[in-house]
GROMACS .gro file of C-alpha atoms in nm:
model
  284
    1UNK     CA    1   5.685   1.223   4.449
    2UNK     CA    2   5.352   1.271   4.268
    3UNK     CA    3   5.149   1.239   4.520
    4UNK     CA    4   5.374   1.489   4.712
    5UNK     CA    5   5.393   1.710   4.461
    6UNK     CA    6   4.990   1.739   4.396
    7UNK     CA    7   4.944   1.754   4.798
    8UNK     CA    8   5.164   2.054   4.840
    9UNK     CA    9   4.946   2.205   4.554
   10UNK     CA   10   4.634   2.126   4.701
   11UNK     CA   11   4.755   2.296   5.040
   12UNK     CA   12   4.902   2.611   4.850
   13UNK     CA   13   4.632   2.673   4.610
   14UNK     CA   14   4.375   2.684   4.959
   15UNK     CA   15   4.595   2.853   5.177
   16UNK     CA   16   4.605   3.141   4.879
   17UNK     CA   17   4.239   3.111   4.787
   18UNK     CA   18   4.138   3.179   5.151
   19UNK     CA   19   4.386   3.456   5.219
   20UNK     CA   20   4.248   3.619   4.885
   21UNK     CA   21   3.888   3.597   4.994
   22UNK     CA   22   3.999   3.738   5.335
   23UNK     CA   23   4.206   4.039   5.201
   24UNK     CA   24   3.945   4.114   4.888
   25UNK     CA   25   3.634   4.111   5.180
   26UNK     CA   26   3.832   4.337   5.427
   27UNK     CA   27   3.897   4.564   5.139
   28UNK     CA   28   3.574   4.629   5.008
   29UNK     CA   29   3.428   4.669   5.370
   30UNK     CA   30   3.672   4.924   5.481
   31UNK     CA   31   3.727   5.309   5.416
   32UNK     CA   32   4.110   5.312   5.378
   33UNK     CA   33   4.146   5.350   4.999
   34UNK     CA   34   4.219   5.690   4.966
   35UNK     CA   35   4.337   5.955   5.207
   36UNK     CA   36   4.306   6.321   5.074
   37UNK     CA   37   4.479   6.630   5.277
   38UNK     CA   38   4.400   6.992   5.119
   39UNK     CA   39   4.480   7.301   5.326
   40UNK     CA   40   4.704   7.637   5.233
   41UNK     CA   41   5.003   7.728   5.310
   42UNK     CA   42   5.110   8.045   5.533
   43UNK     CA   43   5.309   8.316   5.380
   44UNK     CA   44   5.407   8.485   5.731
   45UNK     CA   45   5.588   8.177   5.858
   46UNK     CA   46   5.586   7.955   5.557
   47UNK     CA   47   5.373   7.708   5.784
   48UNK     CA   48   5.026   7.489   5.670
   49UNK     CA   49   4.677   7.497   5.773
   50UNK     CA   50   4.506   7.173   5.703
   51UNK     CA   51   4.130   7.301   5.597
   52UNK     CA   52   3.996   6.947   5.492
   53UNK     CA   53   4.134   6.600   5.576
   54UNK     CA   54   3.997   6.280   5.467
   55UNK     CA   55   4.010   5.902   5.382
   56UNK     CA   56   3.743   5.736   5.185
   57UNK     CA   57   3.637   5.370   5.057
   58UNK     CA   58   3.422   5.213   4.803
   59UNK     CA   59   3.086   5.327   5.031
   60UNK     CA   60   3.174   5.627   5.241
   61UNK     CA   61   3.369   5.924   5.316
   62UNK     CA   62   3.522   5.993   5.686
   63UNK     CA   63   3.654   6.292   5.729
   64UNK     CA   64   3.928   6.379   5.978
   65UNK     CA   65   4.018   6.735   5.966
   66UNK     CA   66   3.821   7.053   5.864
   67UNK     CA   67   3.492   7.194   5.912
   68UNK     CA   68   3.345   6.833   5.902
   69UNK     CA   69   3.577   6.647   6.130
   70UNK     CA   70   3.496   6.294   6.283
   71UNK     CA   71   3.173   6.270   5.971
   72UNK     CA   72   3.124   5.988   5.783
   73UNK     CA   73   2.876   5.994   5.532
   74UNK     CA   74   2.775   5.708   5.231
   75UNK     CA   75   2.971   5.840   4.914
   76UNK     CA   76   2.608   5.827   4.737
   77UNK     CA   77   2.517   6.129   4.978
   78UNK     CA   78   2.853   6.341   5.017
   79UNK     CA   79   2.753   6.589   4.769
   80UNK     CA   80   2.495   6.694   5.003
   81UNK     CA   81   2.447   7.086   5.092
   82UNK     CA   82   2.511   7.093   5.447
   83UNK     CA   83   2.890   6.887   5.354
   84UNK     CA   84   3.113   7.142   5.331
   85UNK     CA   85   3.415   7.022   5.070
   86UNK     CA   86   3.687   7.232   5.038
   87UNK     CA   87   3.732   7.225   4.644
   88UNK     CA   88   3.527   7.081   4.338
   89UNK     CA   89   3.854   6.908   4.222
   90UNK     CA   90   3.791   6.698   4.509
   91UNK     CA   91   3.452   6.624   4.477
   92UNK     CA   92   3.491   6.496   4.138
   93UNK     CA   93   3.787   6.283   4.289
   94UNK     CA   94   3.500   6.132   4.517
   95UNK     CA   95   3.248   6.120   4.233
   96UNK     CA   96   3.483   5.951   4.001
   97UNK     CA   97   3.579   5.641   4.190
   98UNK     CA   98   3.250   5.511   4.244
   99UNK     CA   99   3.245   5.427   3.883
  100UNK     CA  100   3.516   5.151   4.019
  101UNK     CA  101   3.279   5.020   4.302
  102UNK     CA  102   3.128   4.716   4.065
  103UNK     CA  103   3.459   4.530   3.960
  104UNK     CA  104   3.601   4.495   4.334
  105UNK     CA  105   3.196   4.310   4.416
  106UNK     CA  106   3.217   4.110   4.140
  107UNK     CA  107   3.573   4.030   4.204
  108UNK     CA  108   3.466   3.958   4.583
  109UNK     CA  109   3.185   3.740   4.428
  110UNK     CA  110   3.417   3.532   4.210
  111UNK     CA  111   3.682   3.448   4.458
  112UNK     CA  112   3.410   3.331   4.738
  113UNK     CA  113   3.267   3.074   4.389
  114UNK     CA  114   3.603   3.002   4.325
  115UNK     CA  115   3.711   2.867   4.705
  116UNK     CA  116   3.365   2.696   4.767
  117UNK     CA  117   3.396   2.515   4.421
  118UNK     CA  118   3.803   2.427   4.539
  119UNK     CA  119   3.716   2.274   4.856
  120UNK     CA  120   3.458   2.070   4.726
  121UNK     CA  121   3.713   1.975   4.491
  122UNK     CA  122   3.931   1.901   4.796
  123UNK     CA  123   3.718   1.674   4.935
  124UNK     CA  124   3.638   1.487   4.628
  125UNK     CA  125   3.954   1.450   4.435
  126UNK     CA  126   3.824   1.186   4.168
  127UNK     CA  127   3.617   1.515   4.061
  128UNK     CA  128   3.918   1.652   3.893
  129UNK     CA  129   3.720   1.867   3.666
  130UNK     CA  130   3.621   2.114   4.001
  131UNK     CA  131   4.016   2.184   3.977
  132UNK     CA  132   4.005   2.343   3.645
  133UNK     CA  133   3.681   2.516   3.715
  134UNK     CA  134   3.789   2.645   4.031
  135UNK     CA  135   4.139   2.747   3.908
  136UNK     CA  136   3.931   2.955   3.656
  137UNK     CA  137   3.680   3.155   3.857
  138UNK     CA  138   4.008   3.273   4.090
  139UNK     CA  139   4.160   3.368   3.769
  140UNK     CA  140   3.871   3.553   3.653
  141UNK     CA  141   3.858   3.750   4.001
  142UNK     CA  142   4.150   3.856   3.984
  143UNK     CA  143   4.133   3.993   3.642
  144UNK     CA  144   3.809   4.175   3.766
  145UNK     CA  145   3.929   4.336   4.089
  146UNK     CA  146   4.287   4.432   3.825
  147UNK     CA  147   4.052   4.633   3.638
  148UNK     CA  148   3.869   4.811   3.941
  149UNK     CA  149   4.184   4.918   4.047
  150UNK     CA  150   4.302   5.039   3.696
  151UNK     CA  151   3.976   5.270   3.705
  152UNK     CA  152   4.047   5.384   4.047
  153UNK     CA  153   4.393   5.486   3.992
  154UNK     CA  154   4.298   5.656   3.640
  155UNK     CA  155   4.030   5.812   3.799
  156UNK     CA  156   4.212   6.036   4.039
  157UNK     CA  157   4.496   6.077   3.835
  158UNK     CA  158   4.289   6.259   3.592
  159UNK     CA  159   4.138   6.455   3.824
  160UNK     CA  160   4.473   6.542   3.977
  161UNK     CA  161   4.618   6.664   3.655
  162UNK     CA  162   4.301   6.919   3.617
  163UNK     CA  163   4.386   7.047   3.923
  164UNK     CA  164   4.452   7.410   3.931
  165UNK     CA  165   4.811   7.495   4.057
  166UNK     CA  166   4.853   7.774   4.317
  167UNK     CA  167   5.106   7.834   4.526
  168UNK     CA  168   4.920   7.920   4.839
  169UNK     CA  169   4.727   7.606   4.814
  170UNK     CA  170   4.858   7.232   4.888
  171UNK     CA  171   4.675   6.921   4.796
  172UNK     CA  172   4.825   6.545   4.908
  173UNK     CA  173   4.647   6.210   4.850
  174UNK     CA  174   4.814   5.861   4.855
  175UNK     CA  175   4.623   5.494   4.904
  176UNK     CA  176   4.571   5.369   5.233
  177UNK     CA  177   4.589   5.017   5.335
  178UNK     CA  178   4.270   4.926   5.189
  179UNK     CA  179   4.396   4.938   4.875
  180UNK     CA  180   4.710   4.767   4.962
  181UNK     CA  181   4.433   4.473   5.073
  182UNK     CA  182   4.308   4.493   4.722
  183UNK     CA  183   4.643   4.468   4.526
  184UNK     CA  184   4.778   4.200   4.736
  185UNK     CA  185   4.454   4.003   4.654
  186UNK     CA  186   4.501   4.018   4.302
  187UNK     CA  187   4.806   3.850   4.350
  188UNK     CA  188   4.703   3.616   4.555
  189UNK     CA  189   4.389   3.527   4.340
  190UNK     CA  190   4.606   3.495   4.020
  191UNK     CA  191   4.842   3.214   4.228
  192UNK     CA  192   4.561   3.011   4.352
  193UNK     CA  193   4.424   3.024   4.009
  194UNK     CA  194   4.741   2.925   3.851
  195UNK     CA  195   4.810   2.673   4.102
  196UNK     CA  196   4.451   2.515   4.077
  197UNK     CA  197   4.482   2.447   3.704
  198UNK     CA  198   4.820   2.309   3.750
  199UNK     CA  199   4.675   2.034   4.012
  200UNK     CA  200   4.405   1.973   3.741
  201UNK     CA  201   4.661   1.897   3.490
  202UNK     CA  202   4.856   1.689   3.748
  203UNK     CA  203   4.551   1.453   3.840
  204UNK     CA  204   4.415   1.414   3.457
  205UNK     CA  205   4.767   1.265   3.406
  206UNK     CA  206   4.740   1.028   3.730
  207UNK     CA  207   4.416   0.912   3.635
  208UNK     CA  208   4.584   0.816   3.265
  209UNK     CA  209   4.859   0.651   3.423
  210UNK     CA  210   4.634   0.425   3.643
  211UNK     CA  211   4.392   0.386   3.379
  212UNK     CA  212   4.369   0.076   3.297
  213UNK     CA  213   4.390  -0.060   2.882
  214UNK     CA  214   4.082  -0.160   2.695
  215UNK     CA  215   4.156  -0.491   2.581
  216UNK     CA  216   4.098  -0.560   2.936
  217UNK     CA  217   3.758  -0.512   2.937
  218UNK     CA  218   3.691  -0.751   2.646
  219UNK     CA  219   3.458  -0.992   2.738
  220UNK     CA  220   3.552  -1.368   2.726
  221UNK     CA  221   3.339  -1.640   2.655
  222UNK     CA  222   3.428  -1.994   2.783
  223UNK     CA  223   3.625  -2.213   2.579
  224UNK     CA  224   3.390  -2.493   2.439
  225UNK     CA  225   3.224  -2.204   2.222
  226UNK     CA  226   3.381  -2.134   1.857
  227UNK     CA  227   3.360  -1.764   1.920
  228UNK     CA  228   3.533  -1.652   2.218
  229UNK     CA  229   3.870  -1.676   2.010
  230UNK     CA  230   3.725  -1.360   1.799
  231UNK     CA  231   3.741  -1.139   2.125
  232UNK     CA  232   4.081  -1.287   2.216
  233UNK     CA  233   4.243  -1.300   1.929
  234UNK     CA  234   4.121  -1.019   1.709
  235UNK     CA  235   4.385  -1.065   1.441
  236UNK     CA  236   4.256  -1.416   1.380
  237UNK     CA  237   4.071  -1.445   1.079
  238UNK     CA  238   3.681  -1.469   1.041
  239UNK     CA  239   3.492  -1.692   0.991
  240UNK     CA  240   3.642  -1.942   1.197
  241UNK     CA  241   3.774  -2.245   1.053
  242UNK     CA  242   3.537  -2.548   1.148
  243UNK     CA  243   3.631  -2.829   1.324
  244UNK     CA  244   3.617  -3.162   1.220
  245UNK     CA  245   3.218  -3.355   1.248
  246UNK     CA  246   3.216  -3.664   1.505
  247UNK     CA  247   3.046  -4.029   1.377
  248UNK     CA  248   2.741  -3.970   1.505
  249UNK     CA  249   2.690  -3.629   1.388
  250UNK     CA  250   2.729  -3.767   1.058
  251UNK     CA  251   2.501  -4.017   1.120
  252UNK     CA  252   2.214  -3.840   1.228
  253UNK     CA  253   2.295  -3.613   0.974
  254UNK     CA  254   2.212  -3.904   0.707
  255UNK     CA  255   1.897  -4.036   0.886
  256UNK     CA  256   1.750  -3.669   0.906
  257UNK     CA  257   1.848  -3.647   0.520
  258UNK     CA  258   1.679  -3.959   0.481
  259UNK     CA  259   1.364  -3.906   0.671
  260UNK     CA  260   1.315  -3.567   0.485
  261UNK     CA  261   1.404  -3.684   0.073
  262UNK     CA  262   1.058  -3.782  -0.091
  263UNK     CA  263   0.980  -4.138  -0.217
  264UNK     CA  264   0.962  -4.195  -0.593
  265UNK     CA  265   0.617  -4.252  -0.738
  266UNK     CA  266   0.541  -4.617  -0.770
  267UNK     CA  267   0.482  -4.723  -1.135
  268UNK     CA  268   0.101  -4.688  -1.275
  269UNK     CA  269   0.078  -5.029  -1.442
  270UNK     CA  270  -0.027  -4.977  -1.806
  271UNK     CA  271  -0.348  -5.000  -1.916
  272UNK     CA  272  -0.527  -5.352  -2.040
  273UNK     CA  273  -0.766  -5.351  -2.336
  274UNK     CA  274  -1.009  -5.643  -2.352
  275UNK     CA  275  -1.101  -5.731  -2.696
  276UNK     CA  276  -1.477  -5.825  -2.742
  277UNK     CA  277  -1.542  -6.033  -2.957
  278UNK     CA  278  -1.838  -6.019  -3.109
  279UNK     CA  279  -1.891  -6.409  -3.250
  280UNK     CA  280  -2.195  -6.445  -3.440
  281UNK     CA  281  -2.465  -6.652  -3.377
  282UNK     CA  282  -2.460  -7.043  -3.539
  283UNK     CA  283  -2.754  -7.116  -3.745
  284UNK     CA  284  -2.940  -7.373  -3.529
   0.00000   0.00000   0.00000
């Protein structure tokens, strides 16, 4: 069950790392984000005149409708003079999300680290630490493209709300799919992340499981030897008790005690005096 269990989660967590690279990548190459409509509205028939159309991206602005229809141009470049845009409100909405443009590449960035680092992982399970660290870098994406989108939405709202209202004039915007690429990332991301350091957890605790104890690595030593009960036995106490001494250890011990105790000094015998005797000479 296990084994099941971490499979399924090793299936799941690349299935939704792969389909969050995908849908991140197609949304930060396409120009589906936002689609803006501004035009006025006819007081003879109560009918409306589209002036400007548009949908833009993270790199360039298309436009649709208008003076400018079928023109793309790089969103570094649309405030040139020969682009005719219909209000300023809009062309601080087009100014204004580019300061979004970073987190959605570094986001992008993450989640391509994240799946590289998972496979690997994959492929070598006993690395169970790639689990955790990929199961953090599609965590960490997700947070970053969350926060992109954040300043995206803020971004034209407040620009929105400046907006001056008059009634002959009519201004619509809603997200395009591109940005429905981007949200559905995030969620995706934050799963395979979750997922990832949930199989980490899973095979930490296998490995400990299968582990096996200590005391079996304790070396042994054969059994003639006095020591290898120490390693055994650790409880036993130390030193270890001796055994008894066989007849001719004793008896070598003697001869080498003999061999190395010093004779006694032999006796100096005393010294003799001679007397001299000094007799005296007989009168002849």
């Amino acid at each position: 069950m296990s084994s099941c269990s971490s499979r399924a989660l090793t299936i799941l967590s690349t299935v939704f790392g792969a389909c969050g690279l995908l849908l991140v990548g197609v949304a930060v190459s396409t120009d589906y984000w936002l689609i803006m409509v501004e035009g006025i509205i006819l007081q003879q028939n109560q009918s409306m005149e589209v002036k400007m159309a548009l949908h833009s991206g993270l790199w360039r602005v298309c436009f649709v409708a208008g003076s400018e229809n079928g023109r793309c141009v790089a969103s570094e470049y649309f405030t040139e003079p020969d682009i005719e845009i219909t209000t300023e409100n809009t062309a601080n909405i087009l100014k204004m999300v580019r300061t979004a443009t970073p987190f959605p590449m570094v986001s992008l960035l993450f989640v391509f680290t994240a799946f590289v680092i998972s496979n690997i992982g994959h492929i070598r399970p006993q690395r169970t630490i790639l689990a955790f660290v990929s199961g953090i870098f599609f965590i960490l994406s997700g947070l970053s493209l969350v926060v992109g989108l954040v300043l995206y939405i803020s971004s034209i709202n407040d620009e929105v709300m400046n907006r001056p209202r008059e009634p002959e004039q009519f201004f619509n915007y809603y997200y395009g799919w591109s940005f429905a690429f981007a949200a559905s990332s995030f969620l995706l991301k934050e799963g395979a992340g979750v997922m990832s350091v949930y199989l980490f957890m899973k095979r930490y605790a296998e490995e400990e499981m299968y582990r096996p104890h200590p005391a079996l690595y304790r070396p042994r030593l054969s059994e003639s030897s006095d020591y290898s009960g120490q390693y055994l036995h650790p409880e036993s106490s130390w030193p270890p008790p001796k055994r008894g001494r066989s007849t001719s250890e004793a008896s070598s011990d003697i001869s080498i005690q003999l061999n190395q105790t010093p004779l006694p000094p032999s006796p100096v015998p005393p010294p003799h005096y001679h007397t001299h005797m000094h007799m005296s000479a007989s009168p002849c």
